[in-house]
Coordinates of C-alpha atoms in Angstrom, one line a residue:
X36 CA 105.4 112.8 77.1
X37 CA 108.0 111.5 74.7
X38 CA 107.1 114.4 72.4
X39 CA 107.6 116.9 75.3
X40 CA 111.0 115.3 76.0
X41 CA 112.1 115.6 72.3
X42 CA 111.1 119.2 72.3
X43 CA 113.0 119.9 75.5
X44 CA 110.0 121.2 77.4
X45 CA 109.3 118.6 80.1
X46 CA 106.3 118.9 82.4
X47 CA 107.9 120.6 85.5
X48 CA 106.6 119.3 88.8
X49 CA 106.7 120.9 92.2
X50 CA 106.3 118.5 95.1
X51 CA 105.3 118.9 98.7
X52 CA 106.8 116.4 101.1
X53 CA 109.9 114.3 101.2
X54 CA 108.8 111.0 102.8
X55 CA 109.0 107.5 101.6
X56 CA 106.4 107.9 98.7
X57 CA 107.9 111.3 97.7
X58 CA 111.4 109.8 97.5
X59 CA 110.1 107.0 95.3
X60 CA 108.3 109.5 93.1
X61 CA 111.4 111.6 92.5
X62 CA 113.4 108.5 91.6
X63 CA 110.6 107.3 89.3
X64 CA 110.3 110.5 87.4
X65 CA 114.0 111.2 87.2
X66 CA 114.9 107.8 85.7
X67 CA 111.9 106.3 84.1
X68 CA 109.3 108.9 83.0
X69 CA 110.1 110.8 79.7
X70 CA 109.2 114.4 79.4
X71 CA 108.8 115.1 83.2
X72 CA 111.0 116.5 85.8
X73 CA 110.6 117.2 89.6
X74 CA 112.1 120.7 89.7
X75 CA 111.4 121.6 93.3
X76 CA 110.6 120.0 96.6
X77 CA 109.1 121.9 99.6
X78 CA 109.6 120.2 103.0
X79 CA 110.0 121.4 106.6
X80 CA 113.4 119.7 106.8
X81 CA 115.6 120.8 104.0
X82 CA 118.0 117.8 104.4
X83 CA 115.1 115.4 103.8
X84 CA 114.3 117.2 100.6
X85 CA 117.9 117.0 99.5
X86 CA 118.0 113.3 100.5
X87 CA 115.0 112.7 98.2
X88 CA 116.9 114.1 95.3
X89 CA 120.0 112.2 96.4
X90 CA 118.0 109.0 96.4
X91 CA 117.1 109.7 92.8
X92 CA 120.7 110.2 91.9
X93 CA 120.3 114.0 91.5
X94 CA 122.9 115.7 93.6
X95 CA 123.6 119.4 94.1
X96 CA 120.2 120.5 95.1
X97 CA 120.2 124.2 96.0
X98 CA 118.2 125.7 98.9
X99 CA 116.0 128.7 97.9
X100 CA 114.2 131.1 100.1
X101 CA 112.4 133.4 97.6
X102 CA 110.7 133.3 94.3
X103 CA 113.6 134.7 92.3
X104 CA 116.0 132.1 93.6
X105 CA 113.5 129.3 92.8
X106 CA 112.9 130.5 89.3
X107 CA 116.7 130.9 88.6
X108 CA 117.3 127.3 89.9
X109 CA 114.6 125.9 87.7
X110 CA 115.8 127.8 84.6
X111 CA 119.3 126.5 85.3
X112 CA 118.1 122.9 85.6
X113 CA 119.2 122.8 89.2
X114 CA 117.1 120.8 91.7
X115 CA 115.6 123.3 94.2
X116 CA 114.6 122.7 97.8
X117 CA 112.8 125.0 100.1
X118 CA 111.1 125.2 103.5
X119 CA 108.7 127.8 102.1
X120 CA 106.0 125.8 100.4
X121 CA 104.1 128.9 99.2
X122 CA 106.9 129.5 96.6
X123 CA 105.9 126.5 94.5
X124 CA 102.4 127.6 93.4
X125 CA 103.8 131.1 92.6
X126 CA 106.6 129.9 90.3
X127 CA 106.2 130.3 86.6
X128 CA 108.7 127.5 86.2
X129 CA 106.3 124.9 87.6
X130 CA 103.5 123.3 85.5
X131 CA 101.9 121.1 88.1
X132 CA 102.0 120.5 91.9
X133 CA 101.7 117.2 93.8
X134 CA 101.0 117.0 97.5
X135 CA 102.4 113.8 99.1
X136 CA 102.2 114.8 102.8
X137 CA 99.0 113.5 104.4
X138 CA 98.7 116.7 106.4
X139 CA 95.2 118.3 106.5
X140 CA 95.9 121.9 107.4
X141 CA 99.1 122.0 105.3
X142 CA 97.3 120.4 102.4
X143 CA 94.4 122.7 102.5
X144 CA 96.7 125.7 102.4
X145 CA 98.6 124.3 99.4
X146 CA 95.3 123.6 97.6
X147 CA 94.1 127.2 98.1
X148 CA 97.5 128.5 96.8
X149 CA 97.3 126.3 93.7
X150 CA 93.7 127.5 93.0
X151 CA 94.8 131.1 93.5
X152 CA 97.7 130.7 91.1
X153 CA 95.9 128.6 88.5
X154 CA 98.1 125.5 89.0
X155 CA 96.8 122.0 88.7
X156 CA 97.3 120.0 91.9
X157 CA 97.5 116.2 92.3
X158 CA 96.5 115.1 95.8
X159 CA 98.3 112.0 97.1
X160 CA 96.9 113.3 100.4
X161 CA 93.8 111.3 101.1
X162 CA 93.3 113.0 104.5
X163 CA 92.8 116.5 103.2
X164 CA 90.7 115.2 100.3
X165 CA 88.4 113.2 102.5
X166 CA 88.0 116.0 105.1
X167 CA 87.6 119.2 103.1
X168 CA 88.0 118.0 99.5
X169 CA 84.4 118.8 98.5
X170 CA 84.8 122.5 99.3
X171 CA 88.3 122.7 97.8
X172 CA 87.2 121.1 94.6
X173 CA 84.2 123.4 94.4
X174 CA 86.5 126.4 94.7
X175 CA 88.8 124.9 92.1
X176 CA 85.9 124.4 89.7
X177 CA 84.8 128.0 90.0
X178 CA 88.4 129.1 89.3
X179 CA 88.9 126.8 86.3
X180 CA 91.7 124.9 88.1
X181 CA 92.1 121.1 88.2
X182 CA 92.4 119.3 91.5
X183 CA 92.4 115.6 91.4
X184 CA 93.2 112.5 93.5
X185 CA 96.0 110.3 92.4
X186 CA 96.7 107.2 90.3
X187 CA 98.4 104.5 92.4
X188 CA 96.5 105.4 95.6
X189 CA 93.6 103.1 96.1
X190 CA 90.9 105.7 95.4
X191 CA 92.5 106.4 92.0
X192 CA 92.9 102.8 91.1
X193 CA 89.2 102.1 92.1
X194 CA 88.0 105.0 90.1
X195 CA 89.9 103.9 87.0
X196 CA 88.3 100.4 87.5
X197 CA 84.9 101.9 88.0
X198 CA 85.1 103.8 84.7
X199 CA 86.4 100.6 82.9
X200 CA 83.5 98.5 84.2
X201 CA 81.0 101.1 83.2
X202 CA 82.6 101.2 79.8
X203 CA 81.8 97.5 79.4
X204 CA 78.2 98.3 80.0
X205 CA 77.9 97.0 83.5
X206 CA 76.5 98.9 86.5
X207 CA 79.0 99.1 89.4
X208 CA 77.4 98.3 92.8
X209 CA 80.4 97.8 95.2
X210 CA 83.8 99.5 95.0
X211 CA 86.2 98.0 97.5
X212 CA 89.6 97.8 99.0
X213 CA 91.5 94.7 100.0
X214 CA 93.3 94.9 103.3
X215 CA 95.5 92.4 105.1
X216 CA 95.0 93.9 108.6
X217 CA 92.4 95.8 110.6
X218 CA 92.9 96.5 114.3
X219 CA 91.4 99.8 115.5
X220 CA 93.6 99.8 118.6
X221 CA 97.0 99.8 116.9
X222 CA 99.2 102.7 117.9
X223 CA 102.7 104.1 117.0
X224 CA 104.1 101.9 119.8
X225 CA 102.8 98.7 118.2
X226 CA 103.7 99.8 114.7
X227 CA 107.2 101.2 115.3
X228 CA 109.1 98.1 114.3
X229 CA 107.2 97.7 111.0
X230 CA 107.7 101.4 110.2
X231 CA 111.4 101.1 110.8
X232 CA 111.7 97.9 108.8
X233 CA 110.2 99.6 105.7
X234 CA 111.5 103.1 106.3
X235 CA 107.9 104.5 106.7
X236 CA 106.4 107.2 108.8
X237 CA 105.0 105.5 111.9
X238 CA 101.9 107.7 112.0
X239 CA 101.0 106.8 108.5
X240 CA 101.7 103.1 109.1
X241 CA 99.4 103.3 112.2
X242 CA 96.6 104.9 110.2
X243 CA 96.8 101.9 107.8
X244 CA 96.7 99.4 110.7
X245 CA 93.9 101.0 112.7
X246 CA 91.7 101.5 109.6
X247 CA 91.6 105.3 109.4
X248 CA 93.4 105.3 106.1
X249 CA 91.1 102.9 104.3
X250 CA 88.1 104.9 105.6
X251 CA 89.6 108.1 104.3
X252 CA 90.3 106.4 100.9
X253 CA 86.8 104.9 100.6
X254 CA 85.3 108.3 101.5
X255 CA 87.1 109.8 98.5
X256 CA 85.7 107.1 96.2
X257 CA 82.2 107.6 97.6
X258 CA 82.3 111.4 97.1
X259 CA 83.5 110.9 93.5
X260 CA 80.8 108.4 92.5
X261 CA 77.8 109.1 94.7
X262 CA 78.2 105.7 96.4
X263 CA 77.5 105.5 100.1
X264 CA 78.3 103.2 103.1
X265 CA 75.9 100.5 104.2
X266 CA 77.0 101.2 107.9
X267 CA 79.4 103.3 109.9
X268 CA 82.9 102.0 109.2
X269 CA 81.8 99.8 106.3
X270 CA 81.3 96.0 106.7
X271 CA 84.9 95.1 107.9
X272 CA 84.2 91.7 106.4
X273 CA 86.9 89.0 106.9
X274 CA 87.2 86.7 103.9
X275 CA 90.1 84.4 103.4
X276 CA 89.1 83.3 99.9
X277 CA 89.3 84.9 96.5
X278 CA 87.7 88.2 95.9
X279 CA 85.4 86.6 93.2
X280 CA 83.6 84.8 96.0
X281 CA 82.2 88.1 97.3
X282 CA 79.7 88.2 94.5
X283 CA 77.4 86.2 96.8
X284 CA 78.1 88.2 99.9
X285 CA 75.9 91.3 99.2
X286 CA 72.2 91.9 99.0
X287 CA 71.7 93.1 95.4
X288 CA 68.4 94.8 96.2
X289 CA 70.0 96.7 99.0
X290 CA 72.8 97.8 96.8
X291 CA 70.3 99.0 94.2
X292 CA 68.4 100.9 96.8
X293 CA 71.5 102.6 98.1
X294 CA 72.8 103.3 94.6
X295 CA 76.1 101.5 95.3
X296 CA 78.4 101.2 98.3
X297 CA 82.1 101.6 99.1
X298 CA 83.5 98.9 101.3
X299 CA 86.7 96.9 102.2
X300 CA 87.5 93.3 102.9
X301 CA 90.2 91.8 105.2
X302 CA 92.3 88.9 104.2
X303 CA 90.9 88.3 100.6
X304 CA 93.1 87.5 97.6
X305 CA 94.6 88.9 95.5
X306 CA 96.1 91.3 98.0
X307 CA 96.7 94.2 98.2
X308 CA 94.3 95.4 95.5
X309 CA 90.9 96.8 94.8
X310 CA 87.7 95.4 93.4
X311 CA 84.4 96.3 91.8
X312 CA 81.3 94.1 91.9
X313 CA 79.0 95.0 89.1
X314 CA 75.6 94.1 87.7
X315 CA 74.9 93.4 84.0
X316 CA 71.4 94.6 83.6
X317 CA 71.0 93.6 80.0
X318 CA 70.3 89.8 80.3
X319 CA 71.3 89.1 76.7
X320 CA 74.9 89.2 77.8
X321 CA 74.6 86.8 80.8
X322 CA 75.6 83.7 78.7
X323 CA 78.6 85.5 77.3
X324 CA 79.8 86.5 80.7
X325 CA 79.5 82.9 81.8
X326 CA 81.4 81.8 78.7
X327 CA 84.2 84.3 79.6
X328 CA 84.5 82.7 83.0
X329 CA 83.0 85.6 85.0
X330 CA 80.3 83.5 86.6
X331 CA 76.6 83.4 86.5
X332 CA 75.7 86.7 88.1
X333 CA 73.8 88.7 89.0
X334 CA 77.0 90.3 90.4
X335 CA 80.3 90.0 88.6
X336 CA 83.8 90.5 90.0
X337 CA 86.4 92.8 88.5
X338 CA 89.6 93.6 90.3
X339 CA 93.2 94.9 90.1
X340 CA 95.6 92.8 92.3
X341 CA 97.9 95.7 93.1
X342 CA 98.2 99.4 93.5
X343 CA 101.6 100.8 92.9
X344 CA 101.5 104.1 94.8
X345 CA 104.1 106.5 93.5
X346 CA 104.9 104.4 90.5
X347 CA 101.6 105.3 89.0
X348 CA 101.4 108.9 90.3
X349 CA 103.3 110.4 87.3
X350 CA 100.3 109.4 85.1
X351 CA 98.1 111.7 87.2
X352 CA 100.4 114.6 86.5
X353 CA 100.5 113.8 82.8
X354 CA 96.7 113.5 82.7
X355 CA 96.3 116.8 84.5
X356 CA 98.8 118.8 82.4
X357 CA 98.4 117.3 78.9
X358 CA 94.6 116.6 78.9
X359 CA 93.1 118.5 81.8
X360 CA 91.9 115.1 83.0
X361 CA 91.1 114.3 86.6
X362 CA 91.6 110.8 88.2
X363 CA 88.8 111.6 90.6
X364 CA 86.9 114.5 92.1
X365 CA 83.9 115.0 94.4
X366 CA 80.7 115.3 92.6
X367 CA 79.7 118.2 94.9
X368 CA 78.8 118.2 98.6
X369 CA 80.1 115.2 100.5
X370 CA 78.2 112.0 100.4
X371 CA 80.4 110.3 103.0
X372 CA 82.7 111.7 105.7
X373 CA 85.2 110.2 108.2
X374 CA 84.3 110.7 111.8
X375 CA 86.5 110.4 114.9
X376 CA 86.0 107.4 117.3
X377 CA 87.7 107.0 120.6
X378 CA 90.6 104.5 120.5
X379 CA 90.6 104.3 124.3
X380 CA 88.7 105.9 127.2
X381 CA 89.3 109.6 126.9
X382 CA 89.1 112.1 129.8
X383 CA 87.9 115.6 130.2
X384 CA 90.7 118.1 129.3
X385 CA 92.4 115.7 126.9
X386 CA 93.8 117.4 123.8
X387 CA 93.2 115.0 120.9
X388 CA 96.1 113.9 118.8
X389 CA 96.0 113.3 115.0
X390 CA 94.8 110.2 113.1
X391 CA 97.4 107.4 113.2
X392 CA 98.3 108.1 116.8
X393 CA 97.0 107.0 120.3
X394 CA 93.5 108.6 120.9
X395 CA 91.2 108.2 117.9
X396 CA 90.6 106.2 114.7
X397 CA 88.4 107.2 111.8
X398 CA 85.3 105.5 110.4
X399 CA 83.3 106.4 107.2
X400 CA 79.7 107.6 107.8
X401 CA 77.0 109.1 105.6
X402 CA 77.4 112.8 105.4
X403 CA 73.7 113.2 106.3
X404 CA 74.2 111.3 109.6
X405 CA 77.4 113.3 110.3
X406 CA 75.5 116.5 110.0
X407 CA 72.4 115.3 111.9
X408 CA 74.4 114.0 114.8
X409 CA 77.0 116.7 114.9
X410 CA 79.9 114.2 114.6
X411 CA 83.5 115.4 114.6
X412 CA 85.6 114.6 111.5
X413 CA 88.7 112.5 112.1
X414 CA 90.7 114.9 110.0
X415 CA 89.9 117.8 112.3
X416 CA 90.3 116.0 115.7
X417 CA 93.9 117.1 116.3
X418 CA 94.0 119.9 118.8
X419 CA 90.4 119.6 119.9
X420 CA 90.1 119.6 123.7
X421 CA 87.5 117.4 125.3
X422 CA 84.8 119.0 127.5
X423 CA 83.5 115.6 128.6
X424 CA 84.8 112.0 128.9
X425 CA 84.4 109.7 125.9
X426 CA 84.3 106.0 126.3
X427 CA 86.4 103.7 124.1
X428 CA 84.8 103.0 120.7
X429 CA 82.3 105.9 121.0
X430 CA 82.1 108.7 118.4
X431 CA 83.1 112.2 119.3
X432 CA 80.7 115.1 118.7
X433 CA 81.4 118.8 118.1
X434 CA 79.5 119.4 121.3
X435 CA 82.1 117.3 123.2
X436 CA 85.1 119.5 122.3
X437 CA 86.6 123.0 122.2
X438 CA 87.8 123.1 118.6
X439 CA 90.7 125.2 117.2
X440 CA 88.2 127.0 114.9
X441 CA 90.8 129.5 113.7
X442 CA 92.7 126.8 111.8
X443 CA 92.3 126.8 108.0
X444 CA 90.9 123.3 107.7
X445 CA 88.2 124.1 110.4
X446 CA 87.3 127.3 108.5
X447 CA 87.0 125.4 105.2
X448 CA 84.9 122.7 106.9
X449 CA 82.5 125.3 108.3
X450 CA 82.1 126.5 104.7
X451 CA 81.7 123.0 103.4
X452 CA 78.8 122.5 105.9
X453 CA 76.9 125.1 103.9
X454 CA 77.0 123.0 100.8
X455 CA 73.5 121.4 100.4
X456 CA 73.6 117.6 100.5
X457 CA 72.1 115.6 97.6
X458 CA 68.6 114.3 98.5

């Protein structure tokens, strides 16, 4: 990156979204990342896009409405903002795209545009990746285009740790997320104060609190590693001690049989972070691991005590552009999906809202079970109209709803259903 900076040819990034994480990303890249520049921001509200540049100390952003205007702004070194997101993938002045929106239909459209134009795309959009990521990545592979999840988001941090642990010669058995709160019944009403305190989107904050977000995140990890879930929604284990103490909490034989699981723990330290529990199958190294204070096995604990979100995201862009390297991608067809569960009693005729709202929360489930039982993905619940009442905490099935099948994400999911699952 320093070489790119010295040569006057920075990696030029086009960004979708202008929320809290996006603002931080622009400020990080503008001030602290050599050889990289956010040249354009697409957002529904132009003022928010301009504010994101302003937060980074880059004033004078110009609104563009067509490709020629965008390319002229980039060539002139002027920050560009637009409410037409399709321009970014088409611009020759942009080297890489990053989606920081969390919107499923929007994210799917942007991914298809990136694939069509041959642009690498970094997804800080766990919701689209968990819902239709397998089919999008398959399309990208066929086109020779790189799609990847993101450093800084828990899936990326876990996958980096997973590779590190394998590099030591151990076999990862659990990949986990450390959470401070889990309450499936939180709503935007209960989370409004927290969202305002930290200048966050209340829907996103609610999806953290009700567990939908961690289920989306662990779904991405499962699909990138072949790991599964031991039960619907994962263990939801509460543990107030150190994460190292979890080495005794799992049945190693079950983990071996399953091939590894994704999970999360509530209340453990250090928080917030991620962890990997791994087995050293070569017994010659057991005494050395004990000497190095990792315990006596058979499971050993590795963790990172933080994930720094947008601060780490520029590394994903650099990896994609400079090395064609992905932080994480589905291996193929989904191994795990996230299904919609009723947050309260739902009535006939109700039109479901999105994740992080009032009506549903998401839980990770084996893809084979999702298909066998006809379960509705949480990322596709919005806009579905109920044909029968659903009791609180019960899963919602495709047969229970009239779905907006004309939407892009629904069409992609129908195509994804044709991908054969691994045996």
